[in-house]
PDB file of C-alpha atoms in Angstrom:
ATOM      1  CA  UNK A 137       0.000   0.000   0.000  1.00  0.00           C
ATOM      2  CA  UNK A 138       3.013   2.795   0.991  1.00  0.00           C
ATOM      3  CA  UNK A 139       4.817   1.639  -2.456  1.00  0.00           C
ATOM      4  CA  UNK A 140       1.447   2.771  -4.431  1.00  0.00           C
ATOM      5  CA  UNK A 141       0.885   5.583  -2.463  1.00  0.00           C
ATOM      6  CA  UNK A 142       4.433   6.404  -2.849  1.00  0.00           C
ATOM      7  CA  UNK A 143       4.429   6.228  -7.091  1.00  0.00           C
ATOM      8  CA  UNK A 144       1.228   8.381  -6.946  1.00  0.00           C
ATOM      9  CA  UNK A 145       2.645  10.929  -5.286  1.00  0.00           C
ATOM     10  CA  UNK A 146       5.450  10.576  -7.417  1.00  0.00           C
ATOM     11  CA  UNK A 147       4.029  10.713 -10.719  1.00  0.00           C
ATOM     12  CA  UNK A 148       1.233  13.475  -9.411  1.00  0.00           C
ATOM     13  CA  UNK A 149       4.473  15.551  -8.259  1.00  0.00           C
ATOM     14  CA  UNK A 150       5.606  14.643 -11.772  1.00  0.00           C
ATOM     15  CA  UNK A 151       2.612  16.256 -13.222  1.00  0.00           C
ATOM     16  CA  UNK A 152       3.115  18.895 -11.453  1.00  0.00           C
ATOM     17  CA  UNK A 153       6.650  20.072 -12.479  1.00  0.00           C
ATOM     18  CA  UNK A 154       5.576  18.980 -16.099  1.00  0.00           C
ATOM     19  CA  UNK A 155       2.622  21.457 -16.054  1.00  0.00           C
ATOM     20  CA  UNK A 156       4.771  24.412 -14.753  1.00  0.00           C
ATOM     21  CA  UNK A 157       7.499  23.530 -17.703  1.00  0.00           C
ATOM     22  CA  UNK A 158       4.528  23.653 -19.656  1.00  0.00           C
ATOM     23  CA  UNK A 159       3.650  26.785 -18.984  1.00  0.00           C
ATOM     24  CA  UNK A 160       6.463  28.557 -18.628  1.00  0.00           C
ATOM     25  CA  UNK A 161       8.666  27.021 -20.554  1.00  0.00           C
ATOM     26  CA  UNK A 162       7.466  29.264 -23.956  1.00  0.00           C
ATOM     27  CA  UNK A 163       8.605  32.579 -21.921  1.00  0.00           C
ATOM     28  CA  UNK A 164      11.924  30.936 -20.430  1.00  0.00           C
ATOM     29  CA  UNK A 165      13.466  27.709 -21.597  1.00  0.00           C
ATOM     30  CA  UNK A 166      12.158  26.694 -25.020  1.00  0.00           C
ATOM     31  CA  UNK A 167      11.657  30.458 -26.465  1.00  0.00           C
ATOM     32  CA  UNK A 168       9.010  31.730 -29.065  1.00  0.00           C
ATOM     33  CA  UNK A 169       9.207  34.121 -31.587  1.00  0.00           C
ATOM     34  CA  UNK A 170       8.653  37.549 -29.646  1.00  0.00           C
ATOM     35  CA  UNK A 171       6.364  39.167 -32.845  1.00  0.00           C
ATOM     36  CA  UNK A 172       2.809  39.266 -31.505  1.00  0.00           C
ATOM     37  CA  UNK A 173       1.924  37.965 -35.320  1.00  0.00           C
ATOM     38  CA  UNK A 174       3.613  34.627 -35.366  1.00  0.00           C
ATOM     39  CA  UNK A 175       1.818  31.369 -34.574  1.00  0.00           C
ATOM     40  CA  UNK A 176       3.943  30.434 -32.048  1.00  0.00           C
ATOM     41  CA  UNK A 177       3.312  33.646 -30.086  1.00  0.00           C
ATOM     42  CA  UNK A 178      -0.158  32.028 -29.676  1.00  0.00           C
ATOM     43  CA  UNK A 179       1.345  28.530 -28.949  1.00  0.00           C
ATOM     44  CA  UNK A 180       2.963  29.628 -26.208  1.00  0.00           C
ATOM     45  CA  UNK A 181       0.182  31.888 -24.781  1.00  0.00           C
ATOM     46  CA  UNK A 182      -1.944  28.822 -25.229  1.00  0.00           C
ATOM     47  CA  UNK A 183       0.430  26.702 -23.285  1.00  0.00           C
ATOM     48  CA  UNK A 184       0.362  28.695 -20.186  1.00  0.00           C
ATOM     49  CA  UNK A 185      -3.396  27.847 -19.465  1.00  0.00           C
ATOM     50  CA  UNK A 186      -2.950  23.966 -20.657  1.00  0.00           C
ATOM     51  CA  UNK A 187       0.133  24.148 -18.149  1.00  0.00           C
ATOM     52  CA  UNK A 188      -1.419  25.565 -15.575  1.00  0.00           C
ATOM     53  CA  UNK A 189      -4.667  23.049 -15.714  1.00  0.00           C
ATOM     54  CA  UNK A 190      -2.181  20.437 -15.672  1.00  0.00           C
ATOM     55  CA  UNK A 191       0.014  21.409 -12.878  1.00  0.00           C
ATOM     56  CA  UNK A 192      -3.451  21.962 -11.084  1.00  0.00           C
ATOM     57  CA  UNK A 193      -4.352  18.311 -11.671  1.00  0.00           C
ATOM     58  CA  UNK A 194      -1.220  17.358  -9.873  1.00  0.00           C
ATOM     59  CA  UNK A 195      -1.775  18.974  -7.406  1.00  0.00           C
ATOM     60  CA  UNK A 196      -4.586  17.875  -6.618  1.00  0.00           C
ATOM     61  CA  UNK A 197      -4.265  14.083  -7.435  1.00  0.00           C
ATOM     62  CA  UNK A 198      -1.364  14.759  -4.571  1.00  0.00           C
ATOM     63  CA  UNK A 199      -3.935  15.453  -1.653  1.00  0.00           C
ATOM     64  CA  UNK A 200      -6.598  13.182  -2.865  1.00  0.00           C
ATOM     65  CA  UNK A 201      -6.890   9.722  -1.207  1.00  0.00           C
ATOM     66  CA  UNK A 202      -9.861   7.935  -3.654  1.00  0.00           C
ATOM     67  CA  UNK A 203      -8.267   6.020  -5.974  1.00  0.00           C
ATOM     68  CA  UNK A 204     -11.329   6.617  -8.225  1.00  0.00           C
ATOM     69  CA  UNK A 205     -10.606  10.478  -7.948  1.00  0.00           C
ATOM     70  CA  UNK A 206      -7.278  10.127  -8.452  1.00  0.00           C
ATOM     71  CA  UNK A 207      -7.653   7.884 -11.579  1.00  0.00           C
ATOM     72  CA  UNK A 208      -9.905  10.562 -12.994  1.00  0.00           C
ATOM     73  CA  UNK A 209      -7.357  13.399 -12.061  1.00  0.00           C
ATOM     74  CA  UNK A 210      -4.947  10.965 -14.212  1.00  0.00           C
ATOM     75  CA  UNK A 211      -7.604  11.202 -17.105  1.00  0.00           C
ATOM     76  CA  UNK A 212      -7.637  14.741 -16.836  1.00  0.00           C
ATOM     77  CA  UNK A 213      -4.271  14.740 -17.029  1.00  0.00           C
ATOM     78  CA  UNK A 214      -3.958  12.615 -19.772  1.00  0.00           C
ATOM     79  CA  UNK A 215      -6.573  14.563 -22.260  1.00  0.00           C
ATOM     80  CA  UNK A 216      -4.738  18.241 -20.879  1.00  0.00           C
ATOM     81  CA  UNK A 217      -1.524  17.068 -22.233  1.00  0.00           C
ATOM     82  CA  UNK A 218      -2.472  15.539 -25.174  1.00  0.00           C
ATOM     83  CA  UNK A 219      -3.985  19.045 -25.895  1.00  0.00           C
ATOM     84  CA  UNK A 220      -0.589  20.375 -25.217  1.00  0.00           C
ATOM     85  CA  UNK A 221       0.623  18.648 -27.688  1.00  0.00           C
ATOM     86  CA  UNK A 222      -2.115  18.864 -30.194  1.00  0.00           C
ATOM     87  CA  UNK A 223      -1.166  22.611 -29.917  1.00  0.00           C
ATOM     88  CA  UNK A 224       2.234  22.907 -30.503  1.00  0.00           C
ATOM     89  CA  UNK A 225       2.002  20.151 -33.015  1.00  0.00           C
ATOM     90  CA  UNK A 226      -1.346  20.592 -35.034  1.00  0.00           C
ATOM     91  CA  UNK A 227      -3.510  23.082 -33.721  1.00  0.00           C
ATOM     92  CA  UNK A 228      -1.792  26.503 -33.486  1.00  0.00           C
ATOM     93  CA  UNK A 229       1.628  25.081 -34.571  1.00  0.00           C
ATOM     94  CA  UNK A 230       5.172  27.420 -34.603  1.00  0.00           C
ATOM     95  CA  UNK A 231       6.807  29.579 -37.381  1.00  0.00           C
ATOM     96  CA  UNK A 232       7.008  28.057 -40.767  1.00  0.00           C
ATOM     97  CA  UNK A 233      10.460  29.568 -41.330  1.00  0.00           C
ATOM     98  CA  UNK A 234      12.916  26.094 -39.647  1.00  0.00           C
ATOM     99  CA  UNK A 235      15.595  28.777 -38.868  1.00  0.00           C
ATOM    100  CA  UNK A 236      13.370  30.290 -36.018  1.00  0.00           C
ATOM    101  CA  UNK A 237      14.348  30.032 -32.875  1.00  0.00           C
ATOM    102  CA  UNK A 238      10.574  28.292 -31.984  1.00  0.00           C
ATOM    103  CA  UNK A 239      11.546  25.593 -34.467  1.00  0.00           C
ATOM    104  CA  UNK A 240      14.846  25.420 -32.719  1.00  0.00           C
ATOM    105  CA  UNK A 241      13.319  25.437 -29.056  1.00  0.00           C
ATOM    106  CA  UNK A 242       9.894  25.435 -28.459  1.00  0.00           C
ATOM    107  CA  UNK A 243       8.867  22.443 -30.829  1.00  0.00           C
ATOM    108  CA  UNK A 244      10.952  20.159 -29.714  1.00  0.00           C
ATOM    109  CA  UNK A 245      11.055  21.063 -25.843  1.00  0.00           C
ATOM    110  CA  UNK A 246       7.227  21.315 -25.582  1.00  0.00           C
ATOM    111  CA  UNK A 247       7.077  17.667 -27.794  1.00  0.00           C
ATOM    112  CA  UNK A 248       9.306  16.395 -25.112  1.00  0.00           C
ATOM    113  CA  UNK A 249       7.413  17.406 -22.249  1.00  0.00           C
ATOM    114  CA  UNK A 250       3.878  16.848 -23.808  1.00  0.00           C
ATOM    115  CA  UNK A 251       5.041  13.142 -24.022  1.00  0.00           C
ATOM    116  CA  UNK A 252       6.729  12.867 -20.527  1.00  0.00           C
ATOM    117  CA  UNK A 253       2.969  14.358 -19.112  1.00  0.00           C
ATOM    118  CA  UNK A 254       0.802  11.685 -21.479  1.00  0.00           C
ATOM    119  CA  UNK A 255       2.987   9.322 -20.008  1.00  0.00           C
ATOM    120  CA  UNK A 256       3.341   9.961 -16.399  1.00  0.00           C
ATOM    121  CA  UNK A 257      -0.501  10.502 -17.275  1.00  0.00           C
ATOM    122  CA  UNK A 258      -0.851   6.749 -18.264  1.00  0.00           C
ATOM    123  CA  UNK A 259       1.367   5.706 -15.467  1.00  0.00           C
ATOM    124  CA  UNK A 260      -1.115   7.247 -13.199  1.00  0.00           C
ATOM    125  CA  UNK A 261      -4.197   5.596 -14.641  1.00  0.00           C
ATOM    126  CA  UNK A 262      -2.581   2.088 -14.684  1.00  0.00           C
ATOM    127  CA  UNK A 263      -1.286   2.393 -11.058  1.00  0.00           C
ATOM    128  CA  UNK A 264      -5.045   3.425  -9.895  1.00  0.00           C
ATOM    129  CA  UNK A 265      -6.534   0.778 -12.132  1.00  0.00           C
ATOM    130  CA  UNK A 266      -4.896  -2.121 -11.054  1.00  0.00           C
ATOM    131  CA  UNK A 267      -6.738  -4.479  -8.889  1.00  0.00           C
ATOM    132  CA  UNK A 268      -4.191  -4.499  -5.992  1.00  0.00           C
ATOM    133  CA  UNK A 269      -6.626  -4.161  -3.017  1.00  0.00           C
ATOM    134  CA  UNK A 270      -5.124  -1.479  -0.116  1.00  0.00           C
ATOM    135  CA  UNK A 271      -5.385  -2.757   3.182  1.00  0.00           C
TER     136      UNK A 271
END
């Protein structure tokens, strides 16, 4: 029972740094364009309310004790960051010009950390799903 509590902590502690790189990242590690006309302008405004949601999640799943809330935290976590990276990706997208520093940064960082979050996500969902009774 400590070991599962212990991984869900983990991974919602996970979700929580994830969301916050998320966010932020745009504005500090994995720069966008600074033109207010470039896509990626909007990619990384959009990113800062998918991050946030996310890093809410975690934080969250961290002081919840159901396992049935928690597994739906999980699945809110899991649909937020696929939006993340349906953003970056499809949706709003960066620069079309591959010598920007967005295509440089932001793609790839956000890609990265949208696929760490769907799969600490998943992680979640299969730890609260499995049929391990706590005692």
């Amino acid at each position: 029972m400590k070991d599962r509590k212990f991984k869900t902590k983990a991974i919602a502690a996970a979700l929580v740094v994830l969301g916050i790189l998320i966010a932020a990242g745009p504005h500090t590690l994995f720069h966008v364009c600074t033109s207010m006309t470039n896509a990626c302008h909007y990619t990384g405004q959009a990113e800062i309310g998918v991050g946030a949601v996310l890093a809410l999640l975690g934080v969250f799943s961290l002081f919840t004790k159901s396992r049935d809330q928690q597994r739906g935290l999980f699945l809110g976590a899991l649909l937020v960051s696929v939006l993340s990276l349906l953003i970056v990706l499809v949706l709003v997208g960066v620069c079309p010009n591959t010598s920007m520093v967005c295509n440089r940064e932001a793609l790839p960082g956000l890609t990265v950390v949208g696929i760490l979050a769907v799969l600490a996500s998943l992680a979640g969902i299969v730890l609260q799903s499995s049929r391990t009774v706590d005692a």
